[in-house]
Amino acid sequence: MDDSKIRNMEQFARVSGISRPTVSKYFNDPASVRPKTRARIEEALEQYDYRPNIFAVNQNRRLTKNIGIVVPYLADPFFAEIARNIEQRCMQAGFWPTLFSAHGDSALEVEILDSLRSLKPAGVLLAPLGRASDRAAIEKFCDDVPTVLFDSNIDGVGEAFVGSDNTQFVKLSVEYLCRTGEPPCFFEMPPVNPNANKRRNGYIQAMEANGFAPQVIRVAGEGWGFEEVGYLGGLDVIDRGLLTSNTVLCSNDRLAIGFLAACYERGLRVGRDADCVLRVAGHDDHPFSRFGCPPLTTIAQDYEKISERSVEALFTLIEGGRTAGPRIESLFEGKLVMRASA
């Protein structure tokens, strides 16, 4: 046998003179074998330049170390950032995260869940599409696999949900904008998930609580290309004179970024200075929001706490087993980030 081409653990055990069960035990937990044996194995690893197929080892365990992470649209900087945080936490805990994006497609979302079953995951962290999701398919998957939902809730589905308090988000932004200038109108597109509806309803409640009439402006658009929707919708609203306030509160930062581009194209100066004709704010504190022109005032989601609580909830579920207890929901408040746009 060519020692430079060891292809599996059986071959490695044979050439190293160490039993296959002992080698397997080492790869599952190096500290579980005696120091002298561990030294022999590690010396043989260097001698034969062998590295095991960790995925295959993982699949043969009764409980794998695989963790599935599913997001609706990875090109969205929010989901890229939250997925990065979750991945790191999983790896630090010794798990192997695998990331999937549904690309806004409900059929693909179901295919991803079907594929995940073949990985025998210890658990899954799922941010569902929301309105477009196949609830029955997701519910069935969550019955089969320990699953924690994050960002977008589907009532009663999964063992737990972790997300942001969208009503608090909008209340905070409305109160700030009313306190510092003209009450805002609300710029939105048709909702792609429950968060959008919660933000619109939160805006209406906050405006009424502050003694002002709500002014909702909905622009045409669908899918997850929010910047383009905000840009094209913004041009249309500006050209038709539909803005009912000199303060515009956008449903999310990506819409706001598109709206800022429309304002620039129409020569409308945005900001807090005396020569500005509009103030614009958003929600989420997307990673690019502070680099806009002007930098965007927004409500920041707590990426760290959402990712930490999501992973903790899943690990608790994996370690403690599934119980008949109540479904746990954790909501985190946002923080006002004041920048030059409002």
Tab-separated table of C-alpha atoms in Angstrom:
chain	number	residue	atom	x	y	z
A	1	MET	CA	0.000	0.000	0.000
A	2	ASP	CA	1.276	3.511	-0.827
A	3	ASP	CA	1.608	5.165	2.582
A	4	SER	CA	1.138	8.612	1.015
A	5	LYS	CA	-2.355	7.742	-0.126
A	6	ILE	CA	-4.171	6.607	2.991
A	7	ARG	CA	-7.836	7.089	2.220
A	8	ASN	CA	-9.696	6.079	5.356
A	9	MET	CA	-9.394	5.415	9.060
A	10	GLU	CA	-9.101	1.636	8.626
A	11	GLN	CA	-5.973	2.033	6.498
A	12	PHE	CA	-4.502	4.529	8.933
A	13	ALA	CA	-5.100	2.195	11.906
A	14	ARG	CA	-3.452	-0.674	10.032
A	15	VAL	CA	-0.252	1.171	9.063
A	16	SER	CA	0.078	2.914	12.428
A	17	GLY	CA	-0.375	-0.295	14.427
A	18	ILE	CA	-3.144	1.208	16.556
A	19	SER	CA	-6.554	-0.409	16.847
A	20	ARG	CA	-9.401	1.056	14.794
A	21	PRO	CA	-11.637	1.678	17.891
A	22	THR	CA	-8.803	3.573	19.594
A	23	VAL	CA	-8.202	5.715	16.498
A	24	SER	CA	-11.903	6.443	16.242
A	25	LYS	CA	-12.023	7.340	19.922
A	26	TYR	CA	-9.143	9.770	19.414
A	27	PHE	CA	-10.852	11.548	16.512
A	28	ASN	CA	-14.052	11.887	18.503
A	29	ASP	CA	-12.180	13.287	21.529
A	30	PRO	CA	-8.350	13.365	21.673
A	31	ALA	CA	-8.443	13.734	25.470
A	32	SER	CA	-10.304	10.429	25.804
A	33	VAL	CA	-7.208	8.303	25.017
A	34	ARG	CA	-4.088	7.872	27.149
A	35	PRO	CA	-1.324	10.471	26.615
A	36	LYS	CA	1.142	7.886	25.278
A	37	THR	CA	-1.432	6.558	22.807
A	38	ARG	CA	-2.354	10.087	21.751
A	39	ALA	CA	1.300	10.851	21.097
A	40	ARG	CA	1.628	7.706	18.927
A	41	ILE	CA	-1.433	8.657	16.909
A	42	GLU	CA	-0.299	12.228	16.382
A	43	GLU	CA	3.169	11.043	15.351
A	44	ALA	CA	1.562	8.686	12.821
A	45	LEU	CA	-0.656	11.476	11.514
A	46	GLU	CA	2.435	13.510	10.711
A	47	GLN	CA	4.315	10.538	9.272
A	48	TYR	CA	1.545	9.476	6.900
A	49	ASP	CA	0.103	12.982	6.325
A	50	TYR	CA	-3.395	11.672	7.036
A	51	ARG	CA	-6.416	13.798	7.849
A	52	PRO	CA	-9.766	12.089	8.443
A	53	ASN	CA	-12.969	12.934	6.623
A	54	ILE	CA	-14.578	14.751	9.519
A	55	PHE	CA	-17.923	14.873	7.722
A	56	ALA	CA	-17.991	11.079	7.416
A	57	VAL	CA	-16.963	10.688	11.047
A	58	ASN	CA	-19.686	13.093	12.044
A	59	GLN	CA	-22.373	11.249	10.082
A	60	ASN	CA	-21.569	7.977	11.838
A	61	ARG	CA	-22.263	9.414	15.257
A	62	ARG	CA	-25.565	8.780	16.980
A	63	LEU	CA	-25.855	12.550	17.404
A	64	THR	CA	-23.978	14.484	14.712
A	65	LYS	CA	-22.240	17.802	15.213
A	66	ASN	CA	-23.931	19.246	12.112
A	67	ILE	CA	-25.900	22.472	12.521
A	68	GLY	CA	-28.011	23.824	9.664
A	69	ILE	CA	-28.416	27.587	9.253
A	70	VAL	CA	-31.093	28.713	6.780
A	71	VAL	CA	-31.697	32.357	5.820
A	72	PRO	CA	-34.132	33.795	3.282
A	73	TYR	CA	-31.676	35.960	1.335
A	74	LEU	CA	-27.951	35.905	2.014
A	75	ALA	CA	-27.274	38.968	-0.156
A	76	ASP	CA	-29.101	41.003	2.485
A	77	PRO	CA	-26.311	42.389	4.687
A	78	PHE	CA	-28.402	41.809	7.816
A	79	PHE	CA	-28.621	38.071	7.176
A	80	ALA	CA	-24.967	37.902	6.152
A	81	GLU	CA	-23.957	39.507	9.447
A	82	ILE	CA	-26.291	37.458	11.642
A	83	ALA	CA	-25.223	34.242	9.881
A	84	ARG	CA	-21.561	35.157	10.439
A	85	ASN	CA	-22.214	35.601	14.143
A	86	ILE	CA	-24.133	32.319	14.402
A	87	GLU	CA	-21.491	30.380	12.440
A	88	GLN	CA	-18.732	31.562	14.741
A	89	ARG	CA	-20.659	30.625	17.877
A	90	CYS	CA	-21.416	27.155	16.523
A	91	MET	CA	-17.799	26.502	15.582
A	92	GLN	CA	-16.545	27.722	18.948
A	93	ALA	CA	-18.838	25.139	20.559
A	94	GLY	CA	-17.410	22.347	18.392
A	95	PHE	CA	-20.257	22.101	15.879
A	96	TRP	CA	-20.058	22.137	12.078
A	97	PRO	CA	-22.428	24.790	10.695
A	98	THR	CA	-23.690	24.593	7.115
A	99	LEU	CA	-25.257	27.747	5.682
A	100	PHE	CA	-28.088	27.824	3.128
A	101	SER	CA	-29.935	30.691	1.428
A	102	ALA	CA	-33.472	30.311	0.076
A	103	HIS	CA	-32.949	33.305	-2.267
A	104	GLY	CA	-36.501	34.440	-1.597
A	105	ASP	CA	-37.934	31.244	-3.140
A	106	SER	CA	-40.398	29.197	-1.058
A	107	ALA	CA	-39.876	26.053	-3.169
A	108	LEU	CA	-36.113	26.305	-2.633
A	109	GLU	CA	-36.692	26.799	1.088
A	110	VAL	CA	-38.529	23.454	1.218
A	111	GLU	CA	-35.789	21.763	-0.870
A	112	ILE	CA	-33.163	23.027	1.562
A	113	LEU	CA	-35.038	21.550	4.508
A	114	ASP	CA	-35.361	18.231	2.676
A	115	SER	CA	-31.615	18.248	1.977
A	116	LEU	CA	-30.855	19.047	5.594
A	117	ARG	CA	-32.554	15.836	6.698
A	118	SER	CA	-29.849	13.844	4.850
A	119	LEU	CA	-27.173	15.607	6.947
A	120	LYS	CA	-28.802	14.310	10.130
A	121	PRO	CA	-28.336	17.689	11.817
A	122	ALA	CA	-28.218	17.928	15.577
A	123	GLY	CA	-30.366	21.017	15.114
A	124	VAL	CA	-31.294	23.831	12.745
A	125	LEU	CA	-31.465	27.620	13.037
A	126	LEU	CA	-34.073	28.846	10.560
A	127	ALA	CA	-34.984	32.377	9.482
A	128	PRO	CA	-38.030	31.585	7.315
A	129	LEU	CA	-39.198	33.626	4.354
A	130	GLY	CA	-42.352	34.421	6.276
A	131	ARG	CA	-45.480	35.070	4.223
A	132	ALA	CA	-44.157	33.066	1.258
A	133	SER	CA	-43.095	30.055	3.350
A	134	ASP	CA	-44.850	26.708	3.055
A	135	ARG	CA	-46.050	26.551	6.660
A	136	ALA	CA	-47.048	22.878	6.501
A	137	ALA	CA	-43.620	21.839	5.187
A	138	ILE	CA	-41.767	23.886	7.793
A	139	GLU	CA	-44.010	22.603	10.562
A	140	LYS	CA	-43.333	19.009	9.503
A	141	PHE	CA	-39.576	19.633	9.411
A	142	CYS	CA	-39.650	21.206	12.881
A	143	ASP	CA	-41.517	18.146	14.168
A	144	ASP	CA	-38.683	15.943	12.853
A	145	VAL	CA	-35.609	18.077	13.624
A	146	PRO	CA	-34.874	20.308	16.658
A	147	THR	CA	-35.353	23.794	15.210
A	148	VAL	CA	-35.136	27.351	16.503
A	149	LEU	CA	-36.610	30.138	14.376
A	150	PHE	CA	-35.001	33.572	14.302
A	151	ASP	CA	-35.760	36.985	12.767
A	152	SER	CA	-39.141	36.067	11.213
A	153	ASN	CA	-41.682	34.280	13.383
A	154	ILE	CA	-44.226	31.666	12.349
A	155	ASP	CA	-46.554	31.352	15.313
A	156	GLY	CA	-46.408	27.967	17.010
A	157	VAL	CA	-43.696	26.531	14.732
A	158	GLY	CA	-40.342	25.367	16.079
A	159	GLU	CA	-39.229	24.979	19.665
A	160	ALA	CA	-38.351	28.655	20.111
A	161	PHE	CA	-38.218	32.012	18.342
A	162	VAL	CA	-35.595	34.742	18.733
A	163	GLY	CA	-35.958	38.131	17.109
A	164	SER	CA	-36.360	41.878	17.508
A	165	ASP	CA	-39.197	43.830	19.074
A	166	ASN	CA	-40.352	45.548	15.889
A	167	THR	CA	-43.094	47.505	17.642
A	168	GLN	CA	-40.527	48.999	20.018
A	169	PHE	CA	-38.242	49.774	17.052
A	170	VAL	CA	-40.816	51.952	15.353
A	171	LYS	CA	-42.034	53.586	18.541
A	172	LEU	CA	-38.471	54.670	19.272
A	173	SER	CA	-37.921	56.102	15.789
A	174	VAL	CA	-41.299	57.881	15.645
A	175	GLU	CA	-40.805	59.499	19.054
A	176	TYR	CA	-37.340	60.728	18.086
A	177	LEU	CA	-38.461	62.132	14.735
A	178	CYS	CA	-41.531	63.835	16.206
A	179	ARG	CA	-39.397	65.340	18.968
A	180	THR	CA	-36.813	66.764	16.570
A	181	GLY	CA	-38.898	67.887	13.594
A	182	GLU	CA	-41.999	67.303	11.523
A	183	PRO	CA	-43.870	64.002	12.216
A	184	PRO	CA	-42.808	61.343	9.697
A	185	CYS	CA	-44.686	59.646	6.914
A	186	PHE	CA	-44.025	55.918	6.600
A	187	PHE	CA	-42.441	54.628	3.381
A	188	GLU	CA	-42.950	50.905	2.749
A	189	MET	CA	-43.365	48.223	0.091
A	190	PRO	CA	-45.691	45.195	0.153
A	191	PRO	CA	-44.484	43.090	3.121
A	192	VAL	CA	-42.369	40.014	2.466
A	193	ASN	CA	-42.465	38.813	6.081
A	194	PRO	CA	-44.365	39.461	9.332
A	195	ASN	CA	-41.783	41.993	10.516
A	196	ALA	CA	-42.920	44.487	7.876
A	197	ASN	CA	-46.537	44.317	9.032
A	198	LYS	CA	-45.471	44.723	12.659
A	199	ARG	CA	-43.478	47.820	11.764
A	200	ARG	CA	-46.367	49.419	9.880
A	201	ASN	CA	-48.774	48.691	12.723
A	202	GLY	CA	-46.200	49.967	15.221
A	203	TYR	CA	-45.879	53.191	13.225
A	204	ILE	CA	-49.640	53.745	13.229
A	205	GLN	CA	-49.857	53.102	16.974
A	206	ALA	CA	-46.912	55.377	17.759
A	207	MET	CA	-48.208	58.250	15.636
A	208	GLU	CA	-51.658	58.050	17.223
A	209	ALA	CA	-50.140	57.843	20.703
A	210	ASN	CA	-48.242	61.071	19.965
A	211	GLY	CA	-51.388	62.806	18.712
A	212	PHE	CA	-50.595	62.719	14.978
A	213	ALA	CA	-52.416	61.212	12.005
A	214	PRO	CA	-50.504	58.280	10.420
A	215	GLN	CA	-49.365	58.831	6.828
A	216	VAL	CA	-48.488	55.537	5.145
A	217	ILE	CA	-47.015	55.578	1.629
A	218	ARG	CA	-46.753	52.139	0.018
A	219	VAL	CA	-44.834	51.777	-3.229
A	220	ALA	CA	-45.032	48.956	-5.767
A	221	GLY	CA	-42.488	46.169	-5.648
A	222	GLU	CA	-41.937	42.575	-4.679
A	223	GLY	CA	-39.130	40.198	-3.825
A	224	TRP	CA	-35.962	40.978	-1.879
A	225	GLY	CA	-34.416	43.716	-4.041
A	226	PHE	CA	-35.356	46.394	-1.519
A	227	GLU	CA	-32.860	49.017	-2.656
A	228	GLU	CA	-34.257	49.032	-6.202
A	229	VAL	CA	-37.825	49.160	-4.889
A	230	GLY	CA	-36.905	52.093	-2.659
A	231	TYR	CA	-35.162	53.880	-5.525
A	232	LEU	CA	-37.896	53.425	-8.150
A	233	GLY	CA	-40.692	53.976	-5.654
A	234	GLY	CA	-38.909	57.032	-4.311
A	235	LEU	CA	-38.609	58.574	-7.783
A	236	ASP	CA	-42.313	57.982	-8.390
A	237	VAL	CA	-43.378	59.435	-5.048
A	238	ILE	CA	-41.159	62.506	-5.465
A	239	ASP	CA	-42.200	63.145	-9.080
A	240	ARG	CA	-45.889	62.853	-8.265
A	241	GLY	CA	-45.636	65.036	-5.163
A	242	LEU	CA	-46.946	62.330	-2.860
A	243	LEU	CA	-44.717	63.047	0.122
A	244	THR	CA	-46.957	64.253	2.936
A	245	SER	CA	-44.130	65.286	5.261
A	246	ASN	CA	-40.556	66.505	5.043
A	247	THR	CA	-39.619	63.552	7.273
A	248	VAL	CA	-39.632	60.050	5.768
A	249	LEU	CA	-39.387	56.958	7.955
A	250	CYS	CA	-38.611	53.870	5.876
A	251	SER	CA	-39.668	50.371	6.867
A	252	ASN	CA	-36.051	49.172	6.672
A	253	ASP	CA	-32.595	50.516	5.879
A	254	ARG	CA	-32.376	48.875	2.472
A	255	LEU	CA	-35.500	50.731	1.315
A	256	ALA	CA	-34.057	53.894	2.816
A	257	ILE	CA	-30.787	53.484	0.894
A	258	GLY	CA	-32.760	53.249	-2.361
A	259	PHE	CA	-34.864	56.249	-1.366
A	260	LEU	CA	-31.721	58.287	-0.640
A	261	ALA	CA	-30.490	57.528	-4.166
A	262	ALA	CA	-33.810	58.791	-5.577
A	263	CYS	CA	-33.510	61.986	-3.528
A	264	TYR	CA	-29.980	62.557	-4.826
A	265	GLU	CA	-31.082	62.036	-8.428
A	266	ARG	CA	-33.881	64.598	-7.998
A	267	GLY	CA	-31.577	67.106	-6.314
A	268	LEU	CA	-33.218	66.914	-2.875
A	269	ARG	CA	-30.752	67.521	-0.048
A	270	VAL	CA	-31.283	65.115	2.859
A	271	GLY	CA	-30.150	65.728	6.409
A	272	ARG	CA	-30.446	67.809	9.558
A	273	ASP	CA	-28.766	70.984	8.301
A	274	ALA	CA	-30.732	74.161	7.625
A	275	ASP	CA	-30.373	73.851	3.836
A	276	CYS	CA	-31.810	70.293	3.787
A	277	VAL	CA	-35.365	69.764	2.541
A	278	LEU	CA	-35.914	66.195	3.791
A	279	ARG	CA	-35.040	64.010	6.744
A	280	VAL	CA	-34.833	60.244	6.154
A	281	ALA	CA	-34.545	57.416	8.686
A	282	GLY	CA	-34.720	53.629	8.578
A	283	HIS	CA	-34.658	50.512	10.718
A	284	ASP	CA	-32.125	47.673	11.307
A	285	ASP	CA	-28.725	49.420	11.177
A	286	HIS	CA	-27.576	47.336	8.232
A	287	PRO	CA	-23.781	47.147	7.968
A	288	PHE	CA	-23.777	49.609	5.042
A	289	SER	CA	-26.102	52.196	6.634
A	290	ARG	CA	-23.303	54.234	8.184
A	291	PHE	CA	-21.605	54.567	4.787
A	292	GLY	CA	-24.557	56.134	2.928
A	293	CYS	CA	-24.667	59.717	1.763
A	294	PRO	CA	-25.672	61.033	4.192
A	295	PRO	CA	-25.107	58.302	6.801
A	296	LEU	CA	-28.466	56.893	7.806
A	297	THR	CA	-30.220	57.476	11.115
A	298	THR	CA	-31.740	54.152	12.138
A	299	ILE	CA	-32.711	51.748	14.895
A	300	ALA	CA	-30.018	49.114	15.433
A	301	GLN	CA	-30.849	45.450	15.807
A	302	ASP	CA	-28.749	43.719	18.432
A	303	TYR	CA	-26.882	41.249	16.212
A	304	GLU	CA	-24.826	39.887	19.093
A	305	LYS	CA	-27.726	39.138	21.414
A	306	ILE	CA	-29.956	37.686	18.689
A	307	SER	CA	-27.235	35.312	17.493
A	308	GLU	CA	-26.170	34.421	21.030
A	309	ARG	CA	-29.695	33.681	22.254
A	310	SER	CA	-30.572	31.725	19.084
A	311	VAL	CA	-27.537	29.461	19.464
A	312	GLU	CA	-28.050	29.075	23.207
A	313	ALA	CA	-31.684	28.061	22.665
A	314	LEU	CA	-30.671	25.449	20.094
A	315	PHE	CA	-27.856	24.028	22.231
A	316	THR	CA	-30.208	23.776	25.200
A	317	LEU	CA	-32.640	21.915	22.979
A	318	ILE	CA	-29.931	19.563	21.676
A	319	GLU	CA	-28.459	18.840	25.083
A	320	GLY	CA	-31.675	18.579	27.072
A	321	GLY	CA	-33.875	16.859	24.530
A	322	ARG	CA	-37.263	18.002	23.321
A	323	THR	CA	-39.878	18.623	25.970
A	324	ALA	CA	-43.592	19.306	25.989
A	325	GLY	CA	-43.005	22.707	27.579
A	326	PRO	CA	-44.223	26.010	26.135
A	327	ARG	CA	-42.591	27.468	23.050
A	328	ILE	CA	-40.116	30.162	24.092
A	329	GLU	CA	-40.074	33.569	22.379
A	330	SER	CA	-37.276	36.080	22.992
A	331	LEU	CA	-37.521	39.624	21.630
A	332	PHE	CA	-34.733	42.190	21.853
A	333	GLU	CA	-35.202	45.937	21.822
A	334	GLY	CA	-33.452	48.196	19.342
A	335	LYS	CA	-31.184	51.163	19.924
A	336	LEU	CA	-31.473	54.580	18.284
A	337	VAL	CA	-28.436	55.436	16.160
A	338	MET	CA	-28.433	59.119	15.213
A	339	ARG	CA	-26.559	60.012	12.053
A	340	ALA	CA	-26.654	62.854	9.536
A	341	SER	CA	-29.790	61.877	7.592
A	342	ALA	CA	-32.314	62.804	10.323
